[in-house]
C-alpha positions as YAML, in Angstrom:
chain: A
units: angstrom
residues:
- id: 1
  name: UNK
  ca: [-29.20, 12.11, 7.35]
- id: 2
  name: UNK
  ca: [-27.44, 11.72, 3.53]
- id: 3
  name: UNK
  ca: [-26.85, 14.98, 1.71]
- id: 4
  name: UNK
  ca: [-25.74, 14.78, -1.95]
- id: 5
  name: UNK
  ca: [-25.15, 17.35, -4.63]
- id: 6
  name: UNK
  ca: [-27.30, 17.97, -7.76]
- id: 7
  name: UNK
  ca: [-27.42, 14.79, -10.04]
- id: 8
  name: UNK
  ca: [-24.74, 14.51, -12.73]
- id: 9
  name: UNK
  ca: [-22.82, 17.50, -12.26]
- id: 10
  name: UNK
  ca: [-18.92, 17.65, -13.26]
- id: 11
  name: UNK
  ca: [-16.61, 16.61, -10.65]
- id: 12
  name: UNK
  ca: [-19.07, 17.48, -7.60]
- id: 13
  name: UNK
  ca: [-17.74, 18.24, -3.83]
- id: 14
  name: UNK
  ca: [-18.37, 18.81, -0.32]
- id: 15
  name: UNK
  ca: [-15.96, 20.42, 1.95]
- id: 16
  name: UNK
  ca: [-15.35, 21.61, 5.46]
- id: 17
  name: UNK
  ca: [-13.52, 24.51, 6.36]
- id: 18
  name: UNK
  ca: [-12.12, 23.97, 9.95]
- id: 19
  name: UNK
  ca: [-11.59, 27.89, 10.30]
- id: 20
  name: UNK
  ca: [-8.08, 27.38, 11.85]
- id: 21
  name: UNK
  ca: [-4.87, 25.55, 11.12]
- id: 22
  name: UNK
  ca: [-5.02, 21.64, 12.39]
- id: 23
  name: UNK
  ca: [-2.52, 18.91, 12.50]
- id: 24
  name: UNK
  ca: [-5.15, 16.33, 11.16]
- id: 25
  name: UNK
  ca: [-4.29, 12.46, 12.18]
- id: 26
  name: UNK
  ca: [-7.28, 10.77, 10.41]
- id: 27
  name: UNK
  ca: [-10.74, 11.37, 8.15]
- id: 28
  name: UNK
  ca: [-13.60, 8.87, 8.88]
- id: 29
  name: UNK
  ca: [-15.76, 8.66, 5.58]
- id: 30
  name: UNK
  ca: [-19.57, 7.54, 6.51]
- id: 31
  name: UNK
  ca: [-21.87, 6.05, 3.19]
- id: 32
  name: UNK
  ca: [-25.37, 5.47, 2.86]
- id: 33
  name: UNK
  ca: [-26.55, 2.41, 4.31]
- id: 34
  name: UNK
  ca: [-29.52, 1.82, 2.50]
- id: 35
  name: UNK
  ca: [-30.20, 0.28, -0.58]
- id: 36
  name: UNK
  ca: [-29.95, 3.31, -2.75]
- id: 37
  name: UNK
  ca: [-27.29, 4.52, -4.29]
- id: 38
  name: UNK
  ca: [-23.91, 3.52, -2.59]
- id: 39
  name: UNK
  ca: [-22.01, 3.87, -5.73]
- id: 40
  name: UNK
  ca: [-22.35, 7.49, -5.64]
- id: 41
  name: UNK
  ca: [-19.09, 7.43, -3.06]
- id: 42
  name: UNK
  ca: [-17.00, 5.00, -5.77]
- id: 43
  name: UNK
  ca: [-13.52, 6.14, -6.53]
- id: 44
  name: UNK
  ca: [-14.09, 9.63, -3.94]
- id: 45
  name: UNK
  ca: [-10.94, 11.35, -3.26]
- id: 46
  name: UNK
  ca: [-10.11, 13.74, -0.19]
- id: 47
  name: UNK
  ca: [-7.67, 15.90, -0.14]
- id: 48
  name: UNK
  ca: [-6.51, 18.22, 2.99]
- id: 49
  name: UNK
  ca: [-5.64, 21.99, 2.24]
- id: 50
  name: UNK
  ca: [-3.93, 24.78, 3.77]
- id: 51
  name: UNK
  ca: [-5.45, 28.12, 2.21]
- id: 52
  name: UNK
  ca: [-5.46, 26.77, -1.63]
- id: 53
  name: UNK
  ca: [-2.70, 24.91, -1.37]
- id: 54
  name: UNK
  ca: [-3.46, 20.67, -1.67]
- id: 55
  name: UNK
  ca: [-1.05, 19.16, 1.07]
- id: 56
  name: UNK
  ca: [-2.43, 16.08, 1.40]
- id: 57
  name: UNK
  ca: [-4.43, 13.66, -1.22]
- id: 58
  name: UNK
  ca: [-5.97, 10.08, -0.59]
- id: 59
  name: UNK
  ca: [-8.03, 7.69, -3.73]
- id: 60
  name: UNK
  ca: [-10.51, 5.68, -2.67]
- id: 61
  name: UNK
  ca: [-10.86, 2.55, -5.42]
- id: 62
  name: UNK
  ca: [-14.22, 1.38, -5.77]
- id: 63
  name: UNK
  ca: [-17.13, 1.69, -3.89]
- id: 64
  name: UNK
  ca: [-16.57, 1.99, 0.20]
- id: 65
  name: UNK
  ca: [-18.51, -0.14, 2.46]
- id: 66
  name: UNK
  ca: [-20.32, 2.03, 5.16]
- id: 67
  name: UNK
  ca: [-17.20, 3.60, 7.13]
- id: 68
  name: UNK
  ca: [-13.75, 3.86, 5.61]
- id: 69
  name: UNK
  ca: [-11.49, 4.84, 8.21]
- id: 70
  name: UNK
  ca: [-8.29, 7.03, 6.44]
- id: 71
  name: UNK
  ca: [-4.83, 7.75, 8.14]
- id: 72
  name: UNK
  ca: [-3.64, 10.56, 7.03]
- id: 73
  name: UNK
  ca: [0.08, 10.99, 7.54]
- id: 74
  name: UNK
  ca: [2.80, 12.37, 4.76]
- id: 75
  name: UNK
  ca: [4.86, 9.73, 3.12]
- id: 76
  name: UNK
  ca: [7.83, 10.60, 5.42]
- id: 77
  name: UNK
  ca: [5.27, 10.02, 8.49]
- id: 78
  name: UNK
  ca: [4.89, 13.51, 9.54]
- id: 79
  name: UNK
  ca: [1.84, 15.65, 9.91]
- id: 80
  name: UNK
  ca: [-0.48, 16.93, 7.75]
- id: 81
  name: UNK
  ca: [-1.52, 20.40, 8.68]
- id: 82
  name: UNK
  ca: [-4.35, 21.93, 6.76]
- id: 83
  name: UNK
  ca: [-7.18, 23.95, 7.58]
- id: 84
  name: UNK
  ca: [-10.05, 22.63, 4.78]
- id: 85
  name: UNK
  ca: [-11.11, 19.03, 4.03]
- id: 86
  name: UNK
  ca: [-12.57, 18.33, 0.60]
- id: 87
  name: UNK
  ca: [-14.51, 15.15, -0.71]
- id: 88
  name: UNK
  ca: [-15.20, 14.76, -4.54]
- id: 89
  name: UNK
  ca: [-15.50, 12.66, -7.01]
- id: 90
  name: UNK
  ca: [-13.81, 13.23, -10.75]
- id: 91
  name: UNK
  ca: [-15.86, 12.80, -13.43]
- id: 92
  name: UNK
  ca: [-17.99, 14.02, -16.00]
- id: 93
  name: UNK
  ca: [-21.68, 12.95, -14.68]
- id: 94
  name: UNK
  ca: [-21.79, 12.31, -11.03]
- id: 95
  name: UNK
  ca: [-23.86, 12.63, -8.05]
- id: 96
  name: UNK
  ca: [-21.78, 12.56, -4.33]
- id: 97
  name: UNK
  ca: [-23.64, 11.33, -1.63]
- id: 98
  name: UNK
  ca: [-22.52, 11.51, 2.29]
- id: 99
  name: UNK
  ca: [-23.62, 10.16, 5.64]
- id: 100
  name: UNK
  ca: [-21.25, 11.83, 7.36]
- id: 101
  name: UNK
  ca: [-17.76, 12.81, 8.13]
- id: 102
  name: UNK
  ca: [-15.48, 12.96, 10.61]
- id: 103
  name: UNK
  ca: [-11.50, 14.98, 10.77]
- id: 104
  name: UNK
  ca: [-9.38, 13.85, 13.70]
- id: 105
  name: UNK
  ca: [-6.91, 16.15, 14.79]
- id: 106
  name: UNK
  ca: [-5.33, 18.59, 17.00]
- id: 107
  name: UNK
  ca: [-5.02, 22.59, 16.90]
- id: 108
  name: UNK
  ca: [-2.12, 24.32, 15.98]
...
């Protein structure tokens, strides 16, 4: 199943809010597989939160092949705890489109 969000809207998300606090060790990004549309996942960004506050950020440069694996650690190495995961894209006219994703992690 692909979901995506209306076409050409300003810098257009999906999120999951994981309802509790969660030391999160890695993000697994699924894209389409067909031929349509793969470049509506070029240049995504994800970012962790932890009520509104952004504690964790990752860029993804062009466009992904069909599973981009993500490690998510601070710069120092330590964990990133955060209880909402957010995918978007920046821009002023795009479409996201998801297969699916995954947040590794533990409770806290």
């Amino acid at each position: 199943t692909i979901t995506h969000t209306a076409n050409g809207k300003k810098d257009p998300w999906w999120r999951v809010d994981l309802q509790n606090n969660y030391s999160i060790e890695r993000i697994t990004i699924f894209n389409r597989q067909d031929s349509c549309c793969t470049f509506r996942l070029a240049d995504f960004k994800v970012e962790i939160l932890n009520g509104n506050t952004v504690e964790w950020e990752y860029t993804h440069v062009g466009t992904p092949d069909y599973k981009t694996d993500i490690n998510v650690q601070m710069p120092d190495g330590s964990l990133v705890v955060g209880d909402l995961v957010k995918v978007w894209l920046e821009g002023e006219s795009e479409t996201l489109s998801l297969a699916e994703v995954q947040v590794w992690g533990s409770f806290v």
